[in-house]
mmCIF file of C-alpha atoms in Angstrom:
data_model
loop_
_atom_site.group_PDB
_atom_site.id
_atom_site.type_symbol
_atom_site.label_atom_id
_atom_site.label_comp_id
_atom_site.label_asym_id
_atom_site.label_seq_id
_atom_site.Cartn_x
_atom_site.Cartn_y
_atom_site.Cartn_z
ATOM 1 C CA ASP Y 456 25.361 -1.386 8.846
ATOM 2 C CA PHE Y 457 21.835 -2.216 9.948
ATOM 3 C CA LEU Y 458 20.749 -3.255 6.414
ATOM 4 C CA PHE Y 459 24.027 -5.105 5.756
ATOM 5 C CA PHE Y 460 23.615 -7.111 8.988
ATOM 6 C CA TRP Y 461 20.093 -8.186 8.378
ATOM 7 C CA GLY Y 462 20.817 -8.810 4.677
ATOM 8 C CA ALA Y 463 23.605 -11.272 5.814
ATOM 9 C CA VAL Y 464 21.167 -12.920 8.291
ATOM 10 C CA PHE Y 465 18.540 -13.462 5.611
ATOM 11 C CA LEU Y 466 21.136 -14.908 3.208
ATOM 12 C CA VAL Y 467 22.536 -17.316 5.851
ATOM 13 C CA THR Y 468 19.138 -18.485 7.126
ATOM 14 C CA THR Y 469 17.641 -19.088 3.781
ATOM 15 C CA THR Y 470 20.789 -20.920 2.591
ATOM 16 C CA LEU Y 471 20.566 -23.150 5.662
ATOM 17 C CA VAL Y 472 16.909 -23.941 5.067
ATOM 18 C CA ALA Y 473 17.710 -24.805 1.497
ATOM 19 C CA LEU Y 474 20.616 -27.157 2.504
ATOM 20 C CA LEU Y 475 19.230 -28.710 5.683
ATOM 21 C CA LYS Y 476 15.467 -28.828 5.303
ATOM 22 C CA LYS Y 477 14.165 -31.927 3.716
ATOM 23 C CA GLU Y 478 10.702 -32.619 2.182
ATOM 24 C CA ASN Y 479 8.459 -35.140 4.007
ATOM 25 C CA LYS Y 480 8.350 -38.043 1.533
ATOM 26 C CA GLU Y 481 5.873 -40.050 3.596
ATOM 27 C CA LEU Y 482 2.880 -37.700 3.127
ATOM 28 C CA ILE Y 483 1.881 -37.760 -0.449
ATOM 29 C CA PRO Y 484 -0.908 -35.202 -1.225
ATOM 30 C CA ALA Y 485 -4.156 -36.561 -2.752
ATOM 31 C CA LYS Y 486 -3.838 -34.174 -5.710
ATOM 32 C CA GLU Y 487 -0.967 -32.043 -6.519
ATOM 33 C CA GLU Y 488 -1.665 -28.477 -7.611
ATOM 34 C CA THR Y 489 0.959 -28.470 -10.344
ATOM 35 C CA LYS Y 490 3.939 -30.429 -11.600
ATOM 36 C CA GLY Y 491 6.219 -27.633 -12.687
ATOM 37 C CA ILE Y 492 6.654 -24.032 -13.700
ATOM 38 C CA THR Y 493 5.017 -24.566 -17.037
ATOM 39 C CA ASP Y 494 1.901 -26.202 -15.442
ATOM 40 C CA THR Y 495 1.703 -23.396 -12.967
ATOM 41 C CA TYR Y 496 1.530 -20.694 -15.616
ATOM 42 C CA ARG Y 497 -0.872 -22.695 -17.712
ATOM 43 C CA LEU Y 498 -3.113 -23.011 -14.619
ATOM 44 C CA LEU Y 499 -2.809 -19.294 -13.848
ATOM 45 C CA PHE Y 500 -3.783 -18.440 -17.471
ATOM 46 C CA SER Y 501 -6.831 -20.684 -17.232
ATOM 47 C CA ILE Y 502 -7.904 -19.059 -13.914
ATOM 48 C CA ILE Y 503 -7.515 -15.519 -15.282
ATOM 49 C CA LYS Y 504 -9.630 -16.339 -18.429
ATOM 50 C CA MET Y 505 -12.670 -16.971 -16.242
ATOM 51 C CA PRO Y 506 -15.097 -14.127 -16.674
ATOM 52 C CA ALA Y 507 -15.747 -13.454 -12.942
ATOM 53 C CA VAL Y 508 -12.035 -13.516 -12.228
ATOM 54 C CA LEU Y 509 -11.256 -11.211 -15.131
ATOM 55 C CA THR Y 510 -13.932 -8.697 -13.963
ATOM 56 C CA PHE Y 511 -12.685 -8.836 -10.408
ATOM 57 C CA CYS Y 512 -9.122 -8.311 -11.524
ATOM 58 C CA LEU Y 513 -10.120 -5.216 -13.503
ATOM 59 C CA LEU Y 514 -11.928 -3.852 -10.518
ATOM 60 C CA ILE Y 515 -9.088 -4.248 -8.012
ATOM 61 C CA LEU Y 516 -6.541 -2.995 -10.570
ATOM 62 C CA THR Y 517 -8.379 0.372 -10.629
ATOM 63 C CA SER Y 518 -10.028 0.600 -7.213
ATOM 64 C CA LYS Y 519 -7.159 2.401 -5.653
ATOM 65 C CA VAL Y 520 -6.622 5.158 -8.251
ATOM 66 C CA GLY Y 521 -8.719 7.635 -6.254
ATOM 67 C CA PHE Y 522 -6.331 7.896 -3.207
ATOM 68 C CA SER Y 523 -3.044 6.871 -4.871
ATOM 69 C CA ALA Y 524 -1.742 10.497 -4.985
ATOM 70 C CA ALA Y 525 -2.600 11.095 -1.297
ATOM 71 C CA ASP Y 526 -0.868 8.007 -0.214
ATOM 72 C CA ALA Y 527 2.244 8.427 -2.327
ATOM 73 C CA VAL Y 528 2.869 12.063 -2.356
ATOM 74 C CA THR Y 529 1.699 13.451 1.088
ATOM 75 C CA GLY Y 530 4.800 12.512 3.033
ATOM 76 C CA LEU Y 531 7.119 13.888 0.272
ATOM 77 C CA LYS Y 532 5.145 17.213 0.065
ATOM 78 C CA LEU Y 533 5.189 17.620 3.984
ATOM 79 C CA VAL Y 534 9.002 17.285 3.816
ATOM 80 C CA GLU Y 535 9.062 19.843 0.977
ATOM 81 C CA GLU Y 536 7.012 22.213 3.194
ATOM 82 C CA GLY Y 537 9.694 21.908 5.929
ATOM 83 C CA VAL Y 538 8.471 19.078 8.191
ATOM 84 C CA PRO Y 539 11.684 17.260 9.280
ATOM 85 C CA LYS Y 540 12.034 13.730 7.935
ATOM 86 C CA GLU Y 541 12.974 12.426 11.326
ATOM 87 C CA HIS Y 542 9.796 13.792 12.831
ATOM 88 C CA LEU Y 543 7.692 12.079 10.228
ATOM 89 C CA ALA Y 544 9.594 8.909 10.890
ATOM 90 C CA LEU Y 545 8.826 9.204 14.648
ATOM 91 C CA LEU Y 546 5.116 9.719 13.871
ATOM 92 C CA ALA Y 547 5.079 6.259 12.328
ATOM 93 C CA VAL Y 548 6.015 4.656 15.731
ATOM 94 C CA PRO Y 549 2.504 5.053 17.208
ATOM 95 C CA MET Y 550 1.065 3.433 14.080
ATOM 96 C CA VAL Y 551 2.839 0.116 14.795
ATOM 97 C CA PRO Y 552 0.553 -1.071 17.639
ATOM 98 C CA LEU Y 553 -2.426 0.131 15.601
ATOM 99 C CA GLN Y 554 -1.305 -1.847 12.582
ATOM 100 C CA ILE Y 555 -1.009 -5.032 14.818
ATOM 101 C CA ILE Y 556 -4.445 -4.566 16.495
ATOM 102 C CA LEU Y 557 -6.461 -3.440 13.425
ATOM 103 C CA PRO Y 558 -6.291 -6.801 11.470
ATOM 104 C CA LEU Y 559 -7.473 -8.587 14.589
ATOM 105 C CA LEU Y 560 -10.437 -6.237 14.995
ATOM 106 C CA ILE Y 561 -11.399 -6.036 11.372
ATOM 107 C CA SER Y 562 -11.201 -9.765 10.684
ATOM 108 C CA LYS Y 563 -14.449 -10.095 12.875
ATOM 109 C CA TYR Y 564 -16.319 -8.200 10.187
ATOM 110 C CA THR Y 565 -14.686 -9.825 7.181
ATOM 111 C CA ALA Y 566 -15.273 -13.397 8.341
ATOM 112 C CA GLY Y 567 -18.908 -13.511 7.214
ATOM 113 C CA PRO Y 568 -20.328 -14.364 3.897
ATOM 114 C CA GLN Y 569 -19.764 -10.888 2.346
ATOM 115 C CA PRO Y 570 -16.228 -9.761 3.291
ATOM 116 C CA LEU Y 571 -16.169 -7.098 0.557
ATOM 117 C CA ASN Y 572 -18.904 -5.061 2.275
ATOM 118 C CA THR Y 573 -16.114 -3.777 4.615
ATOM 119 C CA PHE Y 574 -14.058 -2.839 1.556
ATOM 120 C CA TYR Y 575 -16.984 -0.808 0.094
ATOM 121 C CA LYS Y 576 -17.755 1.052 3.341
ATOM 122 C CA ALA Y 577 -14.119 1.982 3.993
ATOM 123 C CA MET Y 578 -13.519 3.349 0.515
ATOM 124 C CA PRO Y 579 -15.463 6.739 0.787
ATOM 125 C CA PHE Y 580 -13.731 7.524 4.128
ATOM 126 C CA ARG Y 581 -10.316 6.800 2.571
ATOM 127 C CA LEU Y 582 -11.172 9.090 -0.356
ATOM 128 C CA LEU Y 583 -12.206 11.865 2.135
ATOM 129 C CA LEU Y 584 -8.854 11.359 3.976
ATOM 130 C CA GLY Y 585 -7.149 12.298 0.660
ATOM 131 C CA LEU Y 586 -8.715 15.754 0.988
ATOM 132 C CA GLU Y 587 -7.674 15.828 4.680
ATOM 133 C CA PHE Y 588 -4.044 15.058 3.566
ATOM 134 C CA ALA Y 589 -4.168 17.834 0.931
ATOM 135 C CA PHE Y 590 -5.339 20.211 3.711
ATOM 136 C CA LEU Y 591 -2.375 19.103 5.912
ATOM 137 C CA VAL Y 592 0.059 20.018 3.100
ATOM 138 C CA TRP Y 593 -1.702 23.396 2.476
ATOM 139 C CA TRP Y 594 -1.801 24.179 6.278
ATOM 140 C CA ALA Y 595 1.937 23.311 6.819
ATOM 141 C CA PRO Y 596 3.452 26.642 5.747
ATOM 142 C CA LYS Y 597 0.707 28.562 7.569
ATOM 143 C CA VAL Y 598 1.543 27.232 10.964
ATOM 144 C CA LYS Y 599 5.319 26.922 10.457
ATOM 145 C CA HIS Y 600 7.466 29.194 12.663
ATOM 146 C CA GLU Y 601 11.201 29.623 13.381
ATOM 147 C CA GLY Y 602 11.289 26.777 15.828
ATOM 148 C CA GLY Y 603 9.614 24.387 13.409
ATOM 149 C CA PHE Y 604 5.975 23.283 13.703
ATOM 150 C CA PRO Y 605 3.636 23.524 16.758
ATOM 151 C CA VAL Y 606 2.704 20.406 18.745
ATOM 152 C CA TYR Y 607 -0.922 20.662 17.725
ATOM 153 C CA TYR Y 608 -0.001 20.338 14.016
ATOM 154 C CA TYR Y 609 1.890 17.059 14.739
ATOM 155 C CA ALA Y 610 -1.164 15.865 16.764
ATOM 156 C CA VAL Y 611 -3.449 16.462 13.772
ATOM 157 C CA VAL Y 612 -0.966 14.581 11.519
ATOM 158 C CA VAL Y 613 -0.888 11.648 13.857
ATOM 159 C CA LEU Y 614 -4.681 11.550 14.090
ATOM 160 C CA SER Y 615 -4.999 11.721 10.340
ATOM 161 C CA TYR Y 616 -2.475 8.888 9.849
ATOM 162 C CA ALA Y 617 -4.351 6.817 12.423
ATOM 163 C CA LEU Y 618 -7.619 7.289 10.601
ATOM 164 C CA HIS Y 619 -5.961 6.589 7.306
ATOM 165 C CA GLN Y 620 -4.507 3.280 8.770
ATOM 166 C CA ILE Y 621 -8.055 2.219 9.825
ATOM 167 C CA THR Y 622 -9.478 2.690 6.307
ATOM 168 C CA LEU Y 623 -6.315 1.151 4.657
ATOM 169 C CA TYR Y 624 -6.429 -1.978 6.834
ATOM 170 C CA SER Y 625 -10.217 -2.321 6.476
ATOM 171 C CA MET Y 626 -9.845 -2.557 2.716
ATOM 172 C CA TYR Y 627 -6.686 -4.662 2.893
ATOM 173 C CA VAL Y 628 -8.103 -7.304 5.286
ATOM 174 C CA ALA Y 629 -11.473 -7.305 3.358
ATOM 175 C CA ILE Y 630 -9.741 -8.054 0.057
ATOM 176 C CA MET Y 631 -7.522 -10.730 1.586
ATOM 177 C CA ALA Y 632 -10.574 -12.424 3.179
ATOM 178 C CA PHE Y 633 -12.450 -12.286 -0.069
ATOM 179 C CA ASN Y 634 -9.516 -13.807 -1.940
ATOM 180 C CA ALA Y 635 -9.266 -16.637 0.507
ATOM 181 C CA LYS Y 636 -13.047 -17.216 0.364
ATOM 182 C CA VAL Y 637 -13.295 -17.462 -3.458
ATOM 183 C CA SER Y 638 -10.085 -19.487 -4.093
ATOM 184 C CA ASP Y 639 -10.607 -23.020 -5.254
ATOM 185 C CA PRO Y 640 -9.269 -25.273 -2.445
ATOM 186 C CA LEU Y 641 -7.702 -27.740 -4.928
ATOM 187 C CA ILE Y 642 -5.436 -24.977 -6.229
ATOM 188 C CA GLY Y 643 -5.754 -22.569 -3.281
ATOM 189 C CA GLY Y 644 -2.108 -21.466 -3.163
ATOM 190 C CA THR Y 645 -1.968 -20.664 -6.895
ATOM 191 C CA TYR Y 646 -5.360 -19.092 -6.961
ATOM 192 C CA MET Y 647 -4.651 -16.802 -3.893
ATOM 193 C CA THR Y 648 -1.230 -15.842 -5.115
ATOM 194 C CA LEU Y 649 -2.669 -14.653 -8.444
ATOM 195 C CA LEU Y 650 -5.464 -12.598 -6.805
ATOM 196 C CA ASN Y 651 -3.133 -11.071 -4.087
ATOM 197 C CA THR Y 652 -0.525 -10.232 -6.792
ATOM 198 C CA VAL Y 653 -3.123 -8.489 -8.877
ATOM 199 C CA SER Y 654 -4.334 -6.629 -5.669
ATOM 200 C CA ASN Y 655 -0.841 -5.489 -4.845
ATOM 201 C CA LEU Y 656 -0.248 -4.319 -8.414
ATOM 202 C CA GLY Y 657 -3.547 -2.378 -8.234
ATOM 203 C CA GLY Y 658 -2.003 -0.402 -5.404
ATOM 204 C CA ASN Y 659 1.415 0.104 -6.883
ATOM 205 C CA TRP Y 660 0.858 1.286 -10.456
ATOM 206 C CA PRO Y 661 -1.401 4.272 -9.450
ATOM 207 C CA SER Y 662 1.150 5.405 -6.904
ATOM 208 C CA THR Y 663 3.984 5.150 -9.547
ATOM 209 C CA VAL Y 664 1.844 7.246 -12.040
ATOM 210 C CA ALA Y 665 0.914 9.716 -9.239
ATOM 211 C CA LEU Y 666 4.668 10.332 -8.449
ATOM 212 C CA TRP Y 667 5.384 10.712 -12.159
ATOM 213 C CA LEU Y 668 2.692 13.287 -12.608
ATOM 214 C CA VAL Y 669 3.670 15.507 -9.627
ATOM 215 C CA ASP Y 670 6.107 17.716 -11.581
ATOM 216 C CA PRO Y 671 3.913 18.199 -14.728
ATOM 217 C CA LEU Y 672 0.852 18.995 -12.711
ATOM 218 C CA THR Y 673 2.545 21.276 -10.184
ATOM 219 C CA VAL Y 674 1.975 25.030 -10.846
ATOM 220 C CA LYS Y 675 5.124 27.008 -9.897
ATOM 221 C CA GLU Y 676 5.872 30.824 -9.857
ATOM 222 C CA CYS Y 677 9.299 32.203 -10.556
ATOM 223 C CA VAL Y 678 10.367 35.010 -8.354
ATOM 224 C CA GLY Y 679 12.741 37.534 -10.088
ATOM 225 C CA ALA Y 680 12.630 35.901 -13.455
ATOM 226 C CA GLN Y 681 10.059 37.253 -15.783
ATOM 227 C CA HIS Y 682 8.534 35.249 -18.653
ATOM 228 C CA HIS Y 683 9.543 31.963 -16.905
ATOM 229 C CA THR Y 684 6.833 29.617 -15.715
ATOM 230 C CA CYS Y 685 9.151 27.160 -13.918
ATOM 231 C CA GLY Y 686 6.948 24.395 -15.120
ATOM 232 C CA THR Y 687 9.815 22.231 -16.207
ATOM 233 C CA ALA Y 688 12.997 21.260 -14.323
ATOM 234 C CA ALA Y 689 15.148 23.145 -16.916
ATOM 235 C CA ALA Y 690 13.082 26.309 -16.523
ATOM 236 C CA ALA Y 691 13.160 26.113 -12.673
ATOM 237 C CA GLU Y 692 16.972 25.722 -12.828
ATOM 238 C CA VAL Y 693 17.322 28.850 -15.122
#
C-alpha cells in the first residue's frame, strides 16, 4: 500500500509538470549544450575519447572493487546467521541524521583545489572496515543465544555502520566535487552526468559480481551425507 500510494503520487505530479509547466521562451541561452538526442550522444562520445577522461573513467570503474563484497553481502550474511531483518532495518534509523550531516561536514574539505585527496584518504579505512564486517559475520554465531543477540553486539554493529557511512560519504562527496570541478561549464550538465553515471556504475557492477560469486566461493559442509560437498545448490538440496 505504501509503495502503491507513493507510486501514484509520483505519476500524478510528474504528469502535471509535463502538462502544466511551460518553458521560459524569453530567456534564450547564449550557447545551447545540444540540439537533440543524437547531438548529445555525439558529444558524450567526444568527451569519453579524451585521454584524461578515459583514464579517470577506468579508475572510478575499478576503485570500488576492494569493498564491494563487504558492502553487498554483509547484511545478507548477518540475516543468514540469525540477525532479524527488522532489527537490521531499525539499525539504519540512527544512520539517517548522520547521512544528512556528513555531506555538510565533508564538503568543507572537498571545496579546495584537490577534492580527490579526501577520496584517497578515506579508501584505506573503508577497506579495513571490510575486514571489520567480516569479523561481525564471524562473531554473530558466537554471541547468539536463545533470546537473540546481546545489546553490545548491536552496539558494535551500529558503530561499524556509522564508521562505514563516514568513509562512504567521504569518497562519494569527494568524487562529486571533483566531477563538478573538472566539468566544462559550456557542457556542464552533459559532462557531469557522464562522470556521475560512470561513478555509479563503478559501484554497481562489483556488487553484482560479488553477489554472484557468493555461492561458488562459499565452503559448505554436509552433516549426515558422506561424499557430498554441498558446493552447489543441487548438492545442498540432496
